Coordinates of C-alpha atoms in Angstrom, one line a residue:
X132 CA -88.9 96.9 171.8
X133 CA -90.6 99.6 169.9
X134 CA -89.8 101.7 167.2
X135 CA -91.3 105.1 166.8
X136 CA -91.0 107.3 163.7
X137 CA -90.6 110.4 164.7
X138 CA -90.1 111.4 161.1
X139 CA -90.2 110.0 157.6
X140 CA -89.8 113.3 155.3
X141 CA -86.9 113.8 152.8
X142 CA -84.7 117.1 153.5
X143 CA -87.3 119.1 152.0
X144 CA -89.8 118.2 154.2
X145 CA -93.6 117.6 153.3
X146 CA -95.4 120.4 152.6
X147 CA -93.0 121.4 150.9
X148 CA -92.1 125.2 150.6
X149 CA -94.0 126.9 148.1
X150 CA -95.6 124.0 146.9
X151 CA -99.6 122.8 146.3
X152 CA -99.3 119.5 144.7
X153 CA -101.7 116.8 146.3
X154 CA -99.2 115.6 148.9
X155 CA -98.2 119.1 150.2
X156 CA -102.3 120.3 150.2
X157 CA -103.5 117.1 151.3
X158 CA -105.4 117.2 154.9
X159 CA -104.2 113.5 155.9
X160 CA -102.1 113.7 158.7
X161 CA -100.1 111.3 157.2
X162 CA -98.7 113.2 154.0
X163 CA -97.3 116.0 156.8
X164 CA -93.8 114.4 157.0
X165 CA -91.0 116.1 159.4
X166 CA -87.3 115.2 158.7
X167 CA -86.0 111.5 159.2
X168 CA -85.4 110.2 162.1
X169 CA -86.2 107.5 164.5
X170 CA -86.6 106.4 168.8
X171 CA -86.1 103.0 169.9
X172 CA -87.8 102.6 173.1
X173 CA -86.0 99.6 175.1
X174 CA -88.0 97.2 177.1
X175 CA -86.6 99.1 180.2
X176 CA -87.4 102.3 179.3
X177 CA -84.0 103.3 177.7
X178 CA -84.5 105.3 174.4
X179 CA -81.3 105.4 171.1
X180 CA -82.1 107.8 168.4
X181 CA -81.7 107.4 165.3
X182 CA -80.0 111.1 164.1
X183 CA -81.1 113.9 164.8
X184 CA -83.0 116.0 162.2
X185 CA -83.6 119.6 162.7
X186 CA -87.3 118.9 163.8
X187 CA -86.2 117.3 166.8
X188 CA -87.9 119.5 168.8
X189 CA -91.2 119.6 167.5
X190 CA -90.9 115.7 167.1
X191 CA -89.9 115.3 170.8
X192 CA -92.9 117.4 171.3
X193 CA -95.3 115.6 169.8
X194 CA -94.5 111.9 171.4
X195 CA -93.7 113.1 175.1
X196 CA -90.1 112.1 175.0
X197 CA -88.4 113.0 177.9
X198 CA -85.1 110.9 177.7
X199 CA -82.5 110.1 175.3
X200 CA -79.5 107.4 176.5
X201 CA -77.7 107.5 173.0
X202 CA -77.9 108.6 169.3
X203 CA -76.8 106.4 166.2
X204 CA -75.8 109.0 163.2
X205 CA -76.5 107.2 160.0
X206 CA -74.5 110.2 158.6
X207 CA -74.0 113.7 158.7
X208 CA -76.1 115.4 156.2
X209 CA -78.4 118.7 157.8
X210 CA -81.4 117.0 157.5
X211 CA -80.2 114.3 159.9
X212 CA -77.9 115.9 161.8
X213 CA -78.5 119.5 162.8
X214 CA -80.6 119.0 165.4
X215 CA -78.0 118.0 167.6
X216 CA -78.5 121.3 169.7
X217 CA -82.0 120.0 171.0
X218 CA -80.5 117.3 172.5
X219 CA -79.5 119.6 175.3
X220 CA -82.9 119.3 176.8
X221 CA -82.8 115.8 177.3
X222 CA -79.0 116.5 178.8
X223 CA -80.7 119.3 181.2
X224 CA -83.8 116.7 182.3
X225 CA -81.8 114.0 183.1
X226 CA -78.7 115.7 184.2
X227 CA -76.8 113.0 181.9
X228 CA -74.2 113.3 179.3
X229 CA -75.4 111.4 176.1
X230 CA -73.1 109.2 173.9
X231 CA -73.0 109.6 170.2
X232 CA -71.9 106.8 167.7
X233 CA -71.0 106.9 164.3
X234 CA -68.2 106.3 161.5
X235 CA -65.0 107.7 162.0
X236 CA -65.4 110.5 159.1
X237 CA -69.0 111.7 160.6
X238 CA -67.5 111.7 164.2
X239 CA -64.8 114.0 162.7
X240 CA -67.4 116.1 161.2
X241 CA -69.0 116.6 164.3
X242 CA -66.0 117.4 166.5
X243 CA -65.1 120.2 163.8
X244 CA -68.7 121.8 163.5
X245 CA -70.3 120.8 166.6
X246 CA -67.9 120.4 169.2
X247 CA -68.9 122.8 171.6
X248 CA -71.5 120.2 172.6
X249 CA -68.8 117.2 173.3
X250 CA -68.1 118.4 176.8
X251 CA -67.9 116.3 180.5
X252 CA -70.7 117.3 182.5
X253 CA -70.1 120.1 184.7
X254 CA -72.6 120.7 188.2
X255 CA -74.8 123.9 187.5
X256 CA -73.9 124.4 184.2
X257 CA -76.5 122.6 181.8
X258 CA -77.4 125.2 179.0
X259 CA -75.0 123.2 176.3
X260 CA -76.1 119.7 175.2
X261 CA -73.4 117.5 176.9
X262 CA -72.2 114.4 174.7
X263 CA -69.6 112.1 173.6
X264 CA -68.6 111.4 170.5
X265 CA -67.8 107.6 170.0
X266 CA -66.3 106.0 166.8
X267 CA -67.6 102.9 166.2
X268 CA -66.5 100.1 163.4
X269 CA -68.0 97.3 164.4
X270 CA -70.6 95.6 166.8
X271 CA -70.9 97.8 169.7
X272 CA -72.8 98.1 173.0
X273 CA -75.3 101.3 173.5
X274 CA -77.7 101.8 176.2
X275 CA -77.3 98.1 177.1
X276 CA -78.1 96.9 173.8
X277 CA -75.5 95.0 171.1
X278 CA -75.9 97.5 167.8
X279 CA -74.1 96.5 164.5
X280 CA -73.4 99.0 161.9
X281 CA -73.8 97.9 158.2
X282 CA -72.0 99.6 155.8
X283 CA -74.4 100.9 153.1
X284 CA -73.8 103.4 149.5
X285 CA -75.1 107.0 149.9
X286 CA -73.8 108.0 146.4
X287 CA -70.2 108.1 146.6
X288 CA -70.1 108.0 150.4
X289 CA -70.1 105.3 152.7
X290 CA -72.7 105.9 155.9
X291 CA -74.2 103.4 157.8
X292 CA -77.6 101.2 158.3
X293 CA -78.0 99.6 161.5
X294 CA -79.1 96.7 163.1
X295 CA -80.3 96.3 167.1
X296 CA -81.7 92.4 166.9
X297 CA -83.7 91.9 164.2
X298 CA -84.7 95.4 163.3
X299 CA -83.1 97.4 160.2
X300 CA -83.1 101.2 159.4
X301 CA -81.7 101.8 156.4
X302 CA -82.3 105.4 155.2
X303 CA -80.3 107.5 152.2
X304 CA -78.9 104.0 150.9
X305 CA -78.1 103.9 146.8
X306 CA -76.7 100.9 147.0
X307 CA -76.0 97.6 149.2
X308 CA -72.6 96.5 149.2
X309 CA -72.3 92.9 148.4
X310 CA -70.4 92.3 151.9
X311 CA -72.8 93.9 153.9
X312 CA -75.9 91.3 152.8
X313 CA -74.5 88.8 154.9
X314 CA -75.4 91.4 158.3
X315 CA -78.9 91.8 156.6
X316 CA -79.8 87.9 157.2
X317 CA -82.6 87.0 159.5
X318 CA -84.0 90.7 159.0
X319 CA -87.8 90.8 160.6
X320 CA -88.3 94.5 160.4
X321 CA -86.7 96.9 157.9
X322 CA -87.3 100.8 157.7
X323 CA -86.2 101.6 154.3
X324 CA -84.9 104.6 152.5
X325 CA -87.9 105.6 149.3
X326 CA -87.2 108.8 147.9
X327 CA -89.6 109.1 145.1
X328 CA -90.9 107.2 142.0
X329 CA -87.8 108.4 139.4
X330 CA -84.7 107.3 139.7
X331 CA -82.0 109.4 141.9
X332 CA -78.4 109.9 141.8
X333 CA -77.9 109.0 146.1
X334 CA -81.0 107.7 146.8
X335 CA -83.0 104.7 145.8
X336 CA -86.3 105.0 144.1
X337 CA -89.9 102.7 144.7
X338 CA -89.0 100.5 142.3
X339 CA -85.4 99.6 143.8
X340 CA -86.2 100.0 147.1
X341 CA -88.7 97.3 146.3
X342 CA -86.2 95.3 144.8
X343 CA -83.7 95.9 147.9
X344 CA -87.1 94.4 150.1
X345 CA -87.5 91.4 148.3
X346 CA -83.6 90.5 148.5
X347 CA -83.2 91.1 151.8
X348 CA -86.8 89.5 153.1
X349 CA -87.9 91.1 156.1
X350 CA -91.3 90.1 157.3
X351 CA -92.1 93.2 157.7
X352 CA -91.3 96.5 155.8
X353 CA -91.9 100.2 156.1
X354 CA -90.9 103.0 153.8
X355 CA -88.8 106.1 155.2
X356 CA -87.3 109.1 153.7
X357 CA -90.1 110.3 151.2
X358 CA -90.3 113.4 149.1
X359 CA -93.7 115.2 148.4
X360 CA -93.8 113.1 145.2
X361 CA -95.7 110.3 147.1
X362 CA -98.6 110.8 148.2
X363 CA -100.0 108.0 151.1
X364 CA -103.5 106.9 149.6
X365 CA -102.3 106.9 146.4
X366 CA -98.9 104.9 147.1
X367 CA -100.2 102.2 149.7
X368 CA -102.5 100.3 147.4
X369 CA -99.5 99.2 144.9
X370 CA -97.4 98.2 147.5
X371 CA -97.0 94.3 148.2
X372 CA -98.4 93.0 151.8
X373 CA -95.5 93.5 153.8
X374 CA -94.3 96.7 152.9
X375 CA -96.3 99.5 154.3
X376 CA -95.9 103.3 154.1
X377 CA -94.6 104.9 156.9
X378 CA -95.4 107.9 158.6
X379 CA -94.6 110.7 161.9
X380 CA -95.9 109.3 164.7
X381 CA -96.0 105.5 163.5
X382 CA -95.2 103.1 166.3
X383 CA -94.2 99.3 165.7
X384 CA -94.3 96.8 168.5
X385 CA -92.1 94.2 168.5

């Protein structure tokens, strides 16, 4: 399996607008960070996504993806949902319908502001994404793989984590209900929410994300969901071993 990050940006995006702190004028490639999201590439060629932000396009782009066989949505926030139209291209390519999973509440969002796209396929007529909306509350079967949601905090609202094998992503968590530690167990890789260094109302910071890392023990760590606030040569050095920051483009093998 491997696990591309297509993006590892807050909702603002890095650079930010109207911005020239160090991050947002920095000529790294790696402080230029597109919304979050995520493709899991299958041993057999299969690809899930991991939501959809609103640079899927230019993410697709970029890594030459030319197929999606299902999208996991963490939640329904814009910055990791509305680029749900994009998907028609993938629809088009493959003449395929593509099946969406989530909670029950973000499938309901989705029927009520997207629902021209949950359609059957029709011959000839391709110039709508064509999907199917899937509410899932348990272990489920996608693209041939078992998937299990875990239940995670995003401030008041519960969203979801998930879990294909022994890979985690975990993005826009505040908190880890005790219940859902027990899914988290044998964890190798983890992609973790880290907003910034102070403390935020619906996100965790470095210093609990850190703490969230060491609990749960992955081998193998990589920090998501970032706002210009942390800047990559600056940040990398204090981090322990196994945790390393992540960045568009940044493909783990495994």
């Amino acid at each position: 399996m491997q696990v591309t990050l297509l993006g590892v940006g807050s909702s603002a995006g890095t650079p930010a607008v109207g911005c020239r702190c160090d991050t947002c004028t920095s000529t790294d490639t790696r402080n230029k960070r597109t919304r979050c999201s995520s493709m899991v590439t299958l041993d057999d060629g299969r690809v899930i996504l991991i939501d959809t932000s609103p640079d899927l396009r230019q993410q697709a782009l970029r890594e030459k993806m030319n197929r999606v066989d299902a999208v996991l949505y963490t939640h329904t926030h814009a910055d990791h949902l509305h680029g749900i139209d994009d998907l028609r291209a993938f629809c088009q390519v493959n003449r395929c319908q593509i099946p969406l999973y989530s909670y029950p509440e973000a499938i309901s969002h989705i029927q009520e502001k997207f629902g021209y796209t949950l359609r059957d396929p029709i011959p000839q007529y391709w110039d709508l994404p064509v999907l199917a909306a899937n509410v899932v509350e348990g272990p489920f079967e996608a693209a041939g793989q078992m998937i299990i949601p875990i239940p995670i905090m995003h401030g008041k609202i519960r969203i979801y984590a998930y879990r294909i094998g022994n890979f985690v992503y975990m993005t826009d968590v505040s908190e880890i209900p005790e219940s859902s530690y027990a899914l988290l167990q044998g964890v190798d890789v983890l992609l973790i929410d880290c907003l910034r260094e102070k403390p935020h109302p619906t996100h965790v910071c470095l210093e609990q994300t850190l703490g969230l890392i060491e609990r749960i023990g992955a081998k193998r760590n990589v920090l998501i969901h970032m706002t210009h606030e942390l800047e990559y040569n600056a940040l990398q050095p204090r981090l322990p071993a196994n945790v390393v920051v992540g960045y568009d483009g940044l493909q783990l093998h495994f």
